[in-house]
mmCIF file of C-alpha atoms in Angstrom:
data_model
loop_
_atom_site.group_PDB
_atom_site.id
_atom_site.type_symbol
_atom_site.label_atom_id
_atom_site.label_comp_id
_atom_site.label_asym_id
_atom_site.label_seq_id
_atom_site.Cartn_x
_atom_site.Cartn_y
_atom_site.Cartn_z
ATOM 1 C CA UNK A 1194 0.017 0.155 0.061
ATOM 2 C CA UNK A 1195 1.808 3.102 -1.308
ATOM 3 C CA UNK A 1196 -0.579 5.856 -0.296
ATOM 4 C CA UNK A 1197 -1.264 6.649 3.173
ATOM 5 C CA UNK A 1198 -4.984 5.756 4.227
ATOM 6 C CA UNK A 1199 -6.887 8.506 5.922
ATOM 7 C CA UNK A 1200 -10.141 6.640 6.395
ATOM 8 C CA UNK A 1201 -11.002 3.148 6.351
ATOM 9 C CA UNK A 1202 -13.537 2.563 3.532
ATOM 10 C CA UNK A 1203 -16.961 1.016 4.218
ATOM 11 C CA UNK A 1204 -16.137 -1.567 1.645
ATOM 12 C CA UNK A 1205 -12.859 -2.464 2.974
ATOM 13 C CA UNK A 1206 -14.306 -3.042 6.513
ATOM 14 C CA UNK A 1207 -17.054 -5.355 4.916
ATOM 15 C CA UNK A 1208 -14.447 -7.284 2.868
ATOM 16 C CA UNK A 1209 -12.249 -7.915 5.925
ATOM 17 C CA UNK A 1210 -15.246 -9.085 7.918
ATOM 18 C CA UNK A 1211 -15.923 -11.715 5.144
ATOM 19 C CA UNK A 1212 -12.580 -12.698 5.122
ATOM 20 C CA UNK A 1213 -12.449 -13.271 8.804
ATOM 21 C CA UNK A 1214 -15.703 -15.218 8.652
ATOM 22 C CA UNK A 1215 -13.906 -17.495 6.036
ATOM 23 C CA UNK A 1216 -10.856 -17.685 8.165
ATOM 24 C CA UNK A 1217 -13.136 -18.902 10.929
ATOM 25 C CA UNK A 1218 -14.321 -21.972 8.888
ATOM 26 C CA UNK A 1219 -10.945 -22.787 7.547
ATOM 27 C CA UNK A 1220 -9.577 -23.771 11.030
ATOM 28 C CA UNK A 1221 -7.342 -22.799 13.919
ATOM 29 C CA UNK A 1222 -4.249 -22.924 12.178
ATOM 30 C CA UNK A 1223 -5.197 -20.527 9.334
ATOM 31 C CA UNK A 1224 -6.874 -18.179 11.824
ATOM 32 C CA UNK A 1225 -3.759 -17.949 13.949
ATOM 33 C CA UNK A 1226 -1.377 -17.474 10.834
ATOM 34 C CA UNK A 1227 -3.585 -14.770 9.276
ATOM 35 C CA UNK A 1228 -5.138 -12.849 12.066
ATOM 36 C CA UNK A 1229 -3.778 -13.740 15.464
ATOM 37 C CA UNK A 1230 -0.134 -13.714 14.729
ATOM 38 C CA UNK A 1231 -0.055 -10.573 12.865
ATOM 39 C CA UNK A 1232 -1.854 -8.666 15.632
ATOM 40 C CA UNK A 1233 0.335 -10.301 18.295
ATOM 41 C CA UNK A 1234 3.594 -9.098 16.300
ATOM 42 C CA UNK A 1235 2.152 -5.632 16.063
ATOM 43 C CA UNK A 1236 1.874 -5.524 19.834
ATOM 44 C CA UNK A 1237 -1.987 -5.798 20.175
ATOM 45 C CA UNK A 1238 -1.927 -7.754 23.316
ATOM 46 C CA UNK A 1239 -2.051 -7.565 27.088
ATOM 47 C CA UNK A 1240 -0.709 -10.238 29.554
ATOM 48 C CA UNK A 1241 -3.321 -9.917 32.137
ATOM 49 C CA UNK A 1242 -6.824 -8.350 32.519
ATOM 50 C CA UNK A 1243 -9.904 -8.921 34.393
ATOM 51 C CA UNK A 1244 -12.324 -7.831 31.497
ATOM 52 C CA UNK A 1245 -15.451 -9.692 30.218
ATOM 53 C CA UNK A 1246 -15.247 -9.534 26.598
ATOM 54 C CA UNK A 1247 -18.924 -9.793 26.023
ATOM 55 C CA UNK A 1248 -19.731 -7.162 28.693
ATOM 56 C CA UNK A 1249 -17.318 -5.105 27.100
ATOM 57 C CA UNK A 1250 -18.763 -5.266 23.730
ATOM 58 C CA UNK A 1251 -22.325 -4.713 24.928
ATOM 59 C CA UNK A 1252 -20.953 -1.512 26.772
ATOM 60 C CA UNK A 1253 -19.450 -0.295 23.676
ATOM 61 C CA UNK A 1254 -22.420 -1.052 21.678
ATOM 62 C CA UNK A 1255 -24.469 1.104 23.930
ATOM 63 C CA UNK A 1256 -21.861 4.181 24.004
ATOM 64 C CA UNK A 1257 -21.776 3.958 20.034
ATOM 65 C CA UNK A 1258 -25.318 5.054 20.126
ATOM 66 C CA UNK A 1259 -24.466 8.350 21.930
ATOM 67 C CA UNK A 1260 -22.708 11.040 19.727
ATOM 68 C CA UNK A 1261 -20.666 12.473 22.742
ATOM 69 C CA UNK A 1262 -19.127 9.066 23.066
ATOM 70 C CA UNK A 1263 -18.221 8.335 19.420
ATOM 71 C CA UNK A 1264 -14.593 9.637 19.923
ATOM 72 C CA UNK A 1265 -13.843 7.010 22.280
ATOM 73 C CA UNK A 1266 -15.265 4.058 20.473
ATOM 74 C CA UNK A 1267 -12.201 3.379 18.385
ATOM 75 C CA UNK A 1268 -9.644 3.440 21.348
ATOM 76 C CA UNK A 1269 -12.159 1.274 23.346
ATOM 77 C CA UNK A 1270 -12.340 -1.182 20.421
ATOM 78 C CA UNK A 1271 -8.460 -1.378 20.413
ATOM 79 C CA UNK A 1272 -8.351 -2.220 23.971
ATOM 80 C CA UNK A 1273 -11.246 -4.799 23.253
ATOM 81 C CA UNK A 1274 -8.955 -6.448 20.907
ATOM 82 C CA UNK A 1275 -6.035 -6.346 23.396
ATOM 83 C CA UNK A 1276 -8.029 -8.262 25.938
ATOM 84 C CA UNK A 1277 -9.560 -10.781 23.453
ATOM 85 C CA UNK A 1278 -5.958 -11.714 22.334
ATOM 86 C CA UNK A 1279 -5.534 -13.199 25.682
ATOM 87 C CA UNK A 1280 -8.728 -14.870 25.910
ATOM 88 C CA UNK A 1281 -9.238 -17.285 22.743
ATOM 89 C CA UNK A 1282 -9.327 -17.137 19.013
ATOM 90 C CA UNK A 1283 -13.114 -16.916 18.768
ATOM 91 C CA UNK A 1284 -12.857 -13.685 20.976
ATOM 92 C CA UNK A 1285 -10.289 -12.260 18.684
ATOM 93 C CA UNK A 1286 -12.405 -12.938 15.556
ATOM 94 C CA UNK A 1287 -15.370 -11.520 17.397
ATOM 95 C CA UNK A 1288 -13.644 -8.525 18.487
ATOM 96 C CA UNK A 1289 -12.124 -7.804 15.136
ATOM 97 C CA UNK A 1290 -15.456 -8.078 13.491
ATOM 98 C CA UNK A 1291 -17.073 -5.879 16.068
ATOM 99 C CA UNK A 1292 -14.475 -3.248 15.420
ATOM 100 C CA UNK A 1293 -14.862 -3.340 11.782
ATOM 101 C CA UNK A 1294 -18.631 -3.040 11.964
ATOM 102 C CA UNK A 1295 -18.319 -0.072 14.200
ATOM 103 C CA UNK A 1296 -15.921 1.513 11.662
ATOM 104 C CA UNK A 1297 -18.775 1.513 9.061
ATOM 105 C CA UNK A 1298 -21.008 3.631 11.649
ATOM 106 C CA UNK A 1299 -19.276 6.859 11.750
ATOM 107 C CA UNK A 1300 -16.438 8.764 9.983
ATOM 108 C CA UNK A 1301 -15.187 9.518 13.464
ATOM 109 C CA UNK A 1302 -14.435 5.908 13.972
ATOM 110 C CA UNK A 1303 -13.360 4.990 10.461
ATOM 111 C CA UNK A 1304 -10.528 8.003 10.473
ATOM 112 C CA UNK A 1305 -9.238 7.275 13.947
ATOM 113 C CA UNK A 1306 -5.750 6.208 14.383
ATOM 114 C CA UNK A 1307 -6.670 3.045 15.904
ATOM 115 C CA UNK A 1308 -8.775 2.057 13.128
ATOM 116 C CA UNK A 1309 -6.142 2.844 10.580
ATOM 117 C CA UNK A 1310 -3.567 1.156 12.848
ATOM 118 C CA UNK A 1311 -5.813 -2.193 12.820
ATOM 119 C CA UNK A 1312 -6.671 -2.419 9.275
ATOM 120 C CA UNK A 1313 -3.095 -1.659 8.176
ATOM 121 C CA UNK A 1314 -2.042 -4.719 10.325
ATOM 122 C CA UNK A 1315 -4.741 -7.199 9.283
ATOM 123 C CA UNK A 1316 -5.372 -6.139 5.734
ATOM 124 C CA UNK A 1317 -2.190 -7.650 4.055
ATOM 125 C CA UNK A 1318 -2.311 -11.081 5.790
ATOM 126 C CA UNK A 1319 -6.222 -11.390 5.375
ATOM 127 C CA UNK A 1320 -5.923 -10.602 1.514
ATOM 128 C CA UNK A 1321 -3.402 -12.953 1.192
ATOM 129 C CA UNK A 1322 -5.397 -15.637 2.890
ATOM 130 C CA UNK A 1323 -8.330 -14.687 0.321
ATOM 131 C CA UNK A 1324 -6.202 -15.271 -2.417
ATOM 132 C CA UNK A 1325 -5.299 -18.811 -1.233
ATOM 133 C CA UNK A 1326 -8.863 -19.447 -0.083
ATOM 134 C CA UNK A 1327 -9.959 -18.392 -3.793
ATOM 135 C CA UNK A 1328 -7.521 -20.885 -5.334
ATOM 136 C CA UNK A 1329 -8.436 -23.642 -2.963
ATOM 137 C CA UNK A 1330 -12.264 -22.780 -3.809
ATOM 138 C CA UNK A 1331 -11.872 -23.759 -7.303
ATOM 139 C CA UNK A 1332 -10.277 -27.034 -6.162
ATOM 140 C CA UNK A 1333 -12.813 -27.881 -3.591
ATOM 141 C CA UNK A 1334 -15.452 -26.740 -5.874
ATOM 142 C CA UNK A 1335 -14.315 -29.063 -8.571
ATOM 143 C CA UNK A 1336 -14.074 -31.864 -6.126
ATOM 144 C CA UNK A 1337 -17.434 -31.256 -4.562
ATOM 145 C CA UNK A 1338 -19.290 -30.957 -7.926
ATOM 146 C CA UNK A 1339 -17.388 -34.120 -9.124
ATOM 147 C CA UNK A 1340 -18.250 -36.070 -6.211
ATOM 148 C CA UNK A 1341 -22.047 -34.772 -5.738
ATOM 149 C CA UNK A 1342 -25.080 -37.092 -6.367
ATOM 150 C CA UNK A 1343 -27.753 -36.045 -8.872
ATOM 151 C CA UNK A 1344 -30.325 -35.746 -5.957
ATOM 152 C CA UNK A 1345 -28.299 -33.081 -4.306
ATOM 153 C CA UNK A 1346 -27.515 -31.356 -7.602
ATOM 154 C CA UNK A 1347 -31.365 -31.183 -8.573
ATOM 155 C CA UNK A 1348 -32.185 -29.921 -5.253
ATOM 156 C CA UNK A 1349 -29.648 -27.057 -5.712
ATOM 157 C CA UNK A 1350 -30.877 -26.196 -9.032
ATOM 158 C CA UNK A 1351 -34.580 -26.475 -8.604
ATOM 159 C CA UNK A 1352 -36.495 -23.237 -8.196
ATOM 160 C CA UNK A 1353 -38.207 -22.107 -4.783
ATOM 161 C CA UNK A 1354 -41.709 -22.552 -5.263
ATOM 162 C CA UNK A 1355 -44.171 -21.277 -2.611
ATOM 163 C CA UNK A 1356 -45.807 -24.361 -1.305
ATOM 164 C CA UNK A 1357 -49.191 -22.613 -0.180
ATOM 165 C CA UNK A 1358 -51.100 -19.462 0.181
ATOM 166 C CA UNK A 1359 -50.083 -19.107 3.709
ATOM 167 C CA UNK A 1360 -46.449 -19.283 2.817
ATOM 168 C CA UNK A 1361 -46.930 -16.656 0.246
ATOM 169 C CA UNK A 1362 -48.797 -14.508 2.654
ATOM 170 C CA UNK A 1363 -45.909 -14.818 5.164
ATOM 171 C CA UNK A 1364 -43.239 -13.934 2.678
ATOM 172 C CA UNK A 1365 -45.405 -11.024 1.397
ATOM 173 C CA UNK A 1366 -45.581 -9.692 5.065
ATOM 174 C CA UNK A 1367 -41.880 -10.091 5.637
ATOM 175 C CA UNK A 1368 -41.149 -8.119 2.514
ATOM 176 C CA UNK A 1369 -43.513 -5.249 3.677
ATOM 177 C CA UNK A 1370 -41.971 -5.300 7.211
ATOM 178 C CA UNK A 1371 -38.451 -5.088 5.803
ATOM 179 C CA UNK A 1372 -39.359 -2.456 3.291
ATOM 180 C CA UNK A 1373 -41.027 -0.434 6.113
ATOM 181 C CA UNK A 1374 -37.784 -0.743 8.223
ATOM 182 C CA UNK A 1375 -35.763 0.695 5.466
ATOM 183 C CA UNK A 1376 -38.110 3.639 5.022
ATOM 184 C CA UNK A 1377 -37.877 4.235 8.893
ATOM 185 C CA UNK A 1378 -34.085 3.909 8.817
ATOM 186 C CA UNK A 1379 -34.036 6.388 5.822
ATOM 187 C CA UNK A 1380 -36.469 8.732 7.689
ATOM 188 C CA UNK A 1381 -33.979 8.981 10.727
ATOM 189 C CA UNK A 1382 -31.062 9.175 8.088
ATOM 190 C CA UNK A 1383 -29.600 6.052 9.469
ATOM 191 C CA UNK A 1384 -27.555 5.359 6.274
ATOM 192 C CA UNK A 1385 -25.459 2.377 7.547
ATOM 193 C CA UNK A 1386 -28.565 0.620 8.493
ATOM 194 C CA UNK A 1387 -30.367 1.717 5.312
ATOM 195 C CA UNK A 1388 -27.387 0.161 3.219
ATOM 196 C CA UNK A 1389 -27.596 -3.048 5.373
ATOM 197 C CA UNK A 1390 -31.265 -3.453 5.213
ATOM 198 C CA UNK A 1391 -31.421 -2.678 1.408
ATOM 199 C CA UNK A 1392 -28.568 -5.118 0.799
ATOM 200 C CA UNK A 1393 -30.498 -7.845 2.492
ATOM 201 C CA UNK A 1394 -33.683 -6.866 0.862
ATOM 202 C CA UNK A 1395 -32.252 -7.142 -2.730
ATOM 203 C CA UNK A 1396 -30.241 -10.447 -2.153
ATOM 204 C CA UNK A 1397 -33.426 -11.921 -0.618
ATOM 205 C CA UNK A 1398 -36.018 -10.765 -2.962
ATOM 206 C CA UNK A 1399 -34.602 -9.338 -6.215
ATOM 207 C CA UNK A 1400 -35.373 -12.692 -8.044
ATOM 208 C CA UNK A 1401 -38.783 -13.159 -6.508
ATOM 209 C CA UNK A 1402 -42.182 -11.902 -7.893
ATOM 210 C CA UNK A 1403 -42.911 -9.500 -5.531
ATOM 211 C CA UNK A 1404 -39.703 -7.518 -5.523
ATOM 212 C CA UNK A 1405 -40.669 -3.785 -6.099
ATOM 213 C CA UNK A 1406 -37.565 -2.738 -8.201
ATOM 214 C CA UNK A 1407 -38.931 0.833 -9.188
ATOM 215 C CA UNK A 1408 -39.303 1.476 -5.331
ATOM 216 C CA UNK A 1409 -35.997 0.075 -4.309
ATOM 217 C CA UNK A 1410 -34.364 2.186 -7.241
ATOM 218 C CA UNK A 1411 -36.235 5.434 -6.148
ATOM 219 C CA UNK A 1412 -35.049 4.933 -2.569
ATOM 220 C CA UNK A 1413 -31.594 4.316 -3.659
ATOM 221 C CA UNK A 1414 -31.494 7.403 -5.928
ATOM 222 C CA UNK A 1415 -32.873 9.392 -2.898
ATOM 223 C CA UNK A 1416 -30.191 7.878 -0.419
ATOM 224 C CA UNK A 1417 -27.362 8.448 -3.097
ATOM 225 C CA UNK A 1418 -28.519 12.188 -2.963
ATOM 226 C CA UNK A 1419 -27.840 12.336 0.720
ATOM 227 C CA UNK A 1420 -24.558 10.360 0.648
ATOM 228 C CA UNK A 1421 -22.889 10.302 -2.753
ATOM 229 C CA UNK A 1422 -21.139 6.954 -2.526
ATOM 230 C CA UNK A 1423 -24.299 5.062 -1.229
ATOM 231 C CA UNK A 1424 -25.163 3.163 -4.400
ATOM 232 C CA UNK A 1425 -21.730 2.248 -5.063
ATOM 233 C CA UNK A 1426 -21.104 1.281 -1.353
ATOM 234 C CA UNK A 1427 -24.463 -0.840 -1.575
ATOM 235 C CA UNK A 1428 -23.518 -2.624 -4.715
ATOM 236 C CA UNK A 1429 -19.894 -3.632 -3.135
ATOM 237 C CA UNK A 1430 -21.798 -4.814 -0.033
ATOM 238 C CA UNK A 1431 -24.111 -7.106 -2.061
ATOM 239 C CA UNK A 1432 -21.335 -8.326 -4.276
ATOM 240 C CA UNK A 1433 -18.881 -9.023 -1.381
ATOM 241 C CA UNK A 1434 -21.861 -10.740 0.676
ATOM 242 C CA UNK A 1435 -22.879 -13.173 -2.385
ATOM 243 C CA UNK A 1436 -19.264 -13.975 -3.010
ATOM 244 C CA UNK A 1437 -18.833 -14.916 0.466
ATOM 245 C CA UNK A 1438 -21.851 -16.993 0.427
ATOM 246 C CA UNK A 1439 -20.511 -18.656 -2.710
ATOM 247 C CA UNK A 1440 -17.125 -19.233 -1.099
ATOM 248 C CA UNK A 1441 -18.518 -20.370 2.227
ATOM 249 C CA UNK A 1442 -20.890 -22.827 0.256
ATOM 250 C CA UNK A 1443 -18.066 -24.391 -1.622
ATOM 251 C CA UNK A 1444 -15.614 -24.538 1.396
ATOM 252 C CA UNK A 1445 -18.735 -26.144 3.506
ATOM 253 C CA UNK A 1446 -19.462 -28.364 0.548
ATOM 254 C CA UNK A 1447 -22.890 -26.722 0.378
ATOM 255 C CA UNK A 1448 -23.290 -26.626 -3.367
ATOM 256 C CA UNK A 1449 -26.823 -25.450 -3.392
ATOM 257 C CA UNK A 1450 -25.964 -22.289 -1.464
ATOM 258 C CA UNK A 1451 -23.116 -21.822 -4.063
ATOM 259 C CA UNK A 1452 -25.236 -22.048 -6.978
ATOM 260 C CA UNK A 1453 -28.073 -19.926 -5.642
ATOM 261 C CA UNK A 1454 -25.434 -17.199 -4.811
ATOM 262 C CA UNK A 1455 -24.186 -17.555 -8.598
ATOM 263 C CA UNK A 1456 -27.885 -17.031 -9.778
ATOM 264 C CA UNK A 1457 -28.659 -14.056 -7.543
ATOM 265 C CA UNK A 1458 -25.256 -12.409 -8.542
ATOM 266 C CA UNK A 1459 -26.216 -12.831 -12.158
ATOM 267 C CA UNK A 1460 -29.736 -11.086 -11.779
ATOM 268 C CA UNK A 1461 -28.452 -8.400 -9.413
ATOM 269 C CA UNK A 1462 -25.407 -7.392 -11.387
ATOM 270 C CA UNK A 1463 -26.596 -8.120 -14.998
ATOM 271 C CA UNK A 1464 -23.243 -8.743 -16.465
ATOM 272 C CA UNK A 1465 -21.660 -5.584 -15.125
ATOM 273 C CA UNK A 1466 -17.785 -6.156 -15.167
ATOM 274 C CA UNK A 1467 -17.141 -3.416 -12.719
ATOM 275 C CA UNK A 1468 -18.926 -5.419 -9.978
ATOM 276 C CA UNK A 1469 -16.733 -6.683 -7.289
ATOM 277 C CA UNK A 1470 -15.581 -10.406 -7.711
ATOM 278 C CA UNK A 1471 -17.237 -10.624 -11.167
ATOM 279 C CA UNK A 1472 -14.212 -12.690 -12.723
ATOM 280 C CA UNK A 1473 -13.840 -14.976 -9.706
ATOM 281 C CA UNK A 1474 -17.476 -16.059 -9.843
ATOM 282 C CA UNK A 1475 -17.276 -16.708 -13.635
ATOM 283 C CA UNK A 1476 -14.471 -18.883 -13.136
ATOM 284 C CA UNK A 1477 -16.323 -21.021 -10.653
ATOM 285 C CA UNK A 1478 -19.298 -21.184 -12.920
ATOM 286 C CA UNK A 1479 -17.161 -22.562 -15.736
ATOM 287 C CA UNK A 1480 -16.097 -25.416 -13.542
ATOM 288 C CA UNK A 1481 -19.678 -26.177 -12.592
ATOM 289 C CA UNK A 1482 -21.111 -26.222 -16.128
ATOM 290 C CA UNK A 1483 -18.338 -28.029 -17.420
ATOM 291 C CA UNK A 1484 -18.711 -30.753 -15.020
ATOM 292 C CA UNK A 1485 -22.488 -31.056 -15.414
ATOM 293 C CA UNK A 1486 -21.891 -31.585 -19.076
ATOM 294 C CA UNK A 1487 -19.014 -33.959 -18.607
ATOM 295 C CA UNK A 1488 -21.157 -36.097 -16.431
ATOM 296 C CA UNK A 1489 -24.070 -35.650 -18.809
ATOM 297 C CA UNK A 1490 -26.270 -34.581 -16.205
ATOM 298 C CA UNK A 1491 -28.416 -31.704 -17.729
ATOM 299 C CA UNK A 1492 -31.177 -33.922 -19.017
ATOM 300 C CA UNK A 1493 -31.391 -35.597 -15.594
ATOM 301 C CA UNK A 1494 -31.400 -32.262 -13.892
ATOM 302 C CA UNK A 1495 -34.301 -31.001 -16.165
ATOM 303 C CA UNK A 1496 -36.333 -33.973 -15.865
ATOM 304 C CA UNK A 1497 -37.716 -33.178 -12.491
ATOM 305 C CA UNK A 1498 -38.123 -29.589 -13.021
ATOM 306 C CA UNK B 1035 -9.611 -22.500 -20.036
ATOM 307 C CA UNK B 1036 -8.650 -20.454 -22.962
ATOM 308 C CA UNK B 1037 -9.339 -16.807 -23.740
ATOM 309 C CA UNK B 1038 -13.171 -16.422 -24.859
ATOM 310 C CA UNK B 1039 -14.125 -14.460 -27.839
ATOM 311 C CA UNK B 1040 -17.409 -13.262 -29.057
ATOM 312 C CA UNK B 1041 -18.222 -11.515 -32.189
ATOM 313 C CA UNK B 1042 -21.449 -9.846 -33.122
ATOM 314 C CA UNK B 1043 -22.402 -9.400 -36.688
ATOM 315 C CA UNK B 1044 -25.326 -7.743 -37.979
ATOM 316 C CA UNK B 1045 -27.502 -9.303 -40.653
ATOM 317 C CA UNK B 1046 -31.053 -9.065 -42.008
ATOM 318 C CA UNK B 1047 -33.946 -11.559 -42.464
ATOM 319 C CA UNK B 1048 -36.972 -10.598 -44.496
ATOM 320 C CA UNK B 1049 -36.315 -6.873 -43.309
ATOM 321 C CA UNK B 1050 -35.871 -7.733 -39.719
ATOM 322 C CA UNK B 1051 -32.579 -7.155 -38.044
ATOM 323 C CA UNK B 1052 -30.617 -10.067 -36.922
ATOM 324 C CA UNK B 1053 -27.583 -9.967 -34.702
ATOM 325 C CA UNK B 1054 -25.348 -13.034 -35.398
ATOM 326 C CA UNK B 1055 -23.242 -14.014 -32.276
ATOM 327 C CA UNK B 1056 -20.258 -16.222 -32.670
ATOM 328 C CA UNK B 1057 -18.160 -17.553 -29.661
ATOM 329 C CA UNK B 1058 -18.512 -17.768 -25.912
ATOM 330 C CA UNK B 1059 -20.541 -15.458 -23.574
ATOM 331 C CA UNK B 1060 -18.911 -15.242 -20.139
ATOM 332 C CA UNK B 1061 -17.504 -12.554 -18.023
ATOM 333 C CA UNK B 1062 -14.773 -11.410 -20.482
ATOM 334 C CA UNK B 1063 -16.974 -11.305 -23.438
ATOM 335 C CA UNK B 1064 -20.414 -10.298 -21.728
ATOM 336 C CA UNK B 1065 -19.530 -6.584 -22.086
ATOM 337 C CA UNK B 1066 -19.178 -7.043 -26.071
ATOM 338 C CA UNK B 1067 -22.720 -8.323 -26.068
ATOM 339 C CA UNK B 1068 -23.905 -5.542 -23.720
ATOM 340 C CA UNK B 1069 -22.599 -2.727 -25.779
ATOM 341 C CA UNK B 1070 -23.939 -4.241 -29.183
ATOM 342 C CA UNK B 1071 -27.394 -4.315 -27.654
ATOM 343 C CA UNK B 1072 -27.142 -0.968 -25.721
ATOM 344 C CA UNK B 1073 -25.874 0.740 -28.720
ATOM 345 C CA UNK B 1074 -28.874 -0.215 -30.813
ATOM 346 C CA UNK B 1075 -31.400 0.351 -28.095
ATOM 347 C CA UNK B 1076 -30.090 3.967 -27.587
ATOM 348 C CA UNK B 1077 -30.688 4.236 -31.390
ATOM 349 C CA UNK B 1078 -34.136 3.383 -30.975
ATOM 350 C CA UNK B 1079 -34.102 -0.452 -31.630
ATOM 351 C CA UNK B 1080 -36.517 -2.133 -29.683
ATOM 352 C CA UNK B 1081 -37.078 -5.731 -31.387
ATOM 353 C CA UNK B 1082 -34.191 -8.053 -31.613
ATOM 354 C CA UNK B 1083 -33.496 -11.569 -33.207
ATOM 355 C CA UNK B 1084 -30.413 -12.889 -31.782
ATOM 356 C CA UNK B 1085 -28.938 -15.866 -33.794
ATOM 357 C CA UNK B 1086 -27.338 -17.978 -31.132
ATOM 358 C CA UNK B 1087 -26.412 -20.969 -33.394
ATOM 359 C CA UNK B 1088 -22.671 -19.908 -33.120
ATOM 360 C CA UNK B 1089 -22.551 -19.548 -29.328
ATOM 361 C CA UNK B 1090 -20.976 -22.568 -27.603
ATOM 362 C CA UNK B 1091 -21.155 -21.429 -23.921
ATOM 363 C CA UNK B 1092 -22.965 -18.866 -21.910
ATOM 364 C CA UNK B 1093 -22.465 -17.936 -18.220
ATOM 365 C CA UNK B 1094 -24.551 -15.961 -15.781
ATOM 366 C CA UNK B 1095 -22.762 -12.905 -16.798
ATOM 367 C CA UNK B 1096 -24.104 -13.140 -20.324
ATOM 368 C CA UNK B 1097 -27.689 -14.068 -18.949
ATOM 369 C CA UNK B 1098 -27.474 -10.889 -16.856
ATOM 370 C CA UNK B 1099 -26.713 -8.849 -19.924
ATOM 371 C CA UNK B 1100 -29.632 -10.445 -21.777
ATOM 372 C CA UNK B 1101 -32.023 -10.004 -18.857
ATOM 373 C CA UNK B 1102 -30.948 -6.215 -18.612
ATOM 374 C CA UNK B 1103 -31.694 -5.683 -22.255
ATOM 375 C CA UNK B 1104 -34.850 -7.605 -22.205
ATOM 376 C CA UNK B 1105 -36.222 -5.748 -19.297
ATOM 377 C CA UNK B 1106 -35.394 -2.453 -20.967
ATOM 378 C CA UNK B 1107 -36.842 -3.340 -24.520
ATOM 379 C CA UNK B 1108 -40.055 -4.680 -22.931
ATOM 380 C CA UNK B 1109 -40.352 -1.393 -21.065
ATOM 381 C CA UNK B 1110 -40.512 0.267 -24.517
ATOM 382 C CA UNK B 1111 -42.981 -2.363 -26.036
ATOM 383 C CA UNK B 1112 -40.237 -4.328 -27.778
ATOM 384 C CA UNK B 1113 -38.912 -7.707 -27.305
ATOM 385 C CA UNK B 1114 -35.706 -10.077 -27.651
ATOM 386 C CA UNK B 1115 -35.931 -13.540 -29.044
ATOM 387 C CA UNK B 1116 -33.263 -16.096 -29.549
ATOM 388 C CA UNK B 1117 -32.943 -18.504 -32.348
ATOM 389 C CA UNK B 1118 -30.804 -21.819 -32.937
ATOM 390 C CA UNK B 1119 -29.849 -21.980 -29.225
ATOM 391 C CA UNK B 1120 -27.488 -25.001 -28.693
ATOM 392 C CA UNK B 1121 -28.786 -27.727 -26.155
ATOM 393 C CA UNK B 1122 -25.951 -26.881 -23.762
ATOM 394 C CA UNK B 1123 -26.697 -23.127 -23.792
ATOM 395 C CA UNK B 1124 -30.240 -23.801 -23.444
ATOM 396 C CA UNK B 1125 -29.604 -26.026 -20.435
ATOM 397 C CA UNK B 1126 -27.525 -23.278 -18.748
ATOM 398 C CA UNK B 1127 -30.475 -20.894 -19.345
ATOM 399 C CA UNK B 1128 -32.965 -23.253 -17.840
ATOM 400 C CA UNK B 1129 -31.051 -23.642 -14.680
ATOM 401 C CA UNK B 1130 -30.934 -19.780 -14.504
ATOM 402 C CA UNK B 1131 -34.445 -19.722 -14.986
ATOM 403 C CA UNK B 1132 -33.969 -17.444 -17.984
ATOM 404 C CA UNK B 1133 -36.047 -19.523 -20.456
ATOM 405 C CA UNK B 1134 -39.081 -18.580 -18.354
ATOM 406 C CA UNK B 1135 -38.317 -14.889 -19.528
ATOM 407 C CA UNK B 1136 -37.275 -14.998 -22.873
ATOM 408 C CA UNK B 1137 -38.741 -16.825 -26.006
ATOM 409 C CA UNK B 1138 -36.393 -19.384 -27.784
ATOM 410 C CA UNK B 1139 -36.937 -20.528 -31.308
ATOM 411 C CA UNK B 1140 -35.203 -23.217 -33.500
ATOM 412 C CA UNK B 1141 -34.420 -21.003 -36.274
ATOM 413 C CA UNK B 1142 -34.150 -17.454 -37.406
ATOM 414 C CA UNK B 1143 -37.339 -17.705 -39.734
ATOM 415 C CA UNK B 1144 -39.262 -19.173 -36.690
ATOM 416 C CA UNK B 1145 -38.204 -16.335 -34.414
ATOM 417 C CA UNK B 1146 -38.925 -13.804 -37.385
ATOM 418 C CA UNK B 1147 -42.319 -15.198 -37.631
ATOM 419 C CA UNK B 1148 -43.017 -14.917 -34.093
ATOM 420 C CA UNK B 1149 -42.385 -10.976 -34.059
#
């Protein structure tokens, strides 16, 4: 990184969170190597403490709601991670994600020396891990798809159909409730919450019949007028989340989740090469279709559709 | 996996414009298709016959481009239809649920007749 960073971008914080989550399912060895050790070497540790990490997080969470406390959030998060380092790896992961989430809330936190120092320490090793995981994903994906039975593959590729009127009503209500929550967050100018809810809403419902695309577009346009980077950050957030779901699906052997993620990504980003992880996902897709063709599974797959 | 290529040539069938696609449509080449469609839509064209007989592979990136263009032209009262789609490309479109949205025909004359 040649340029000195002055702010932790929301997308960087989100990306690092997703990598830490992937790291967590990759095992203790990788977690230690790519997260714990870099922090330890950078001096982020204490030998003794009497703090309860969970309670400390809950306290910081409350304080983050008070504008007058915002200045102290980053230093307190730094201390939280120091304490977590002497507890266990889960505490380190939770603490790191907690800190990265707080950085997305307010510019005071994302521009603080502690946030900049923290991301400078962990970014390089995490990006290195992501690269390794990406290469590993392709191999794991190839092996998983090769070994998968036709029933599982059919299930993964079968569209979700609403089984009853009651189910449809439940989903309609959920959509409405979620949309109302977005409007409330928008009214109170809670931009990070709007972004999070909208990302969830788009990922969950954009391929459904009841997705109100026009309303979502209007809302995004309005929020983008308040914060010029809103739409770009929202799209990055969605791409990061979907790529994370696809990769997690592959690493966990959950081929269905991976394929659903690919399909959602296709309809949300509509072949826009500027989208994050565009080429990574394309590579995985080629492997999948190649294997289905090689195993002559297309006809069987379509037979029960 | 070699580098994918896609060419888009314009032809004509009984006075109807046909775009003849040849090659693979993936993340690398989808922008070529996107540009070809967007340029014509911007110029006022709303009805398209895409001759897919020379397309050997399509990924979700290509389907995403087609879906966006289809939504756009349908909003203007137009349509996009595909002709000569190979079985493997059709299979991919099916698992991406795209065949529910777009009409596929065996040949360009069949496609032209439908419009």
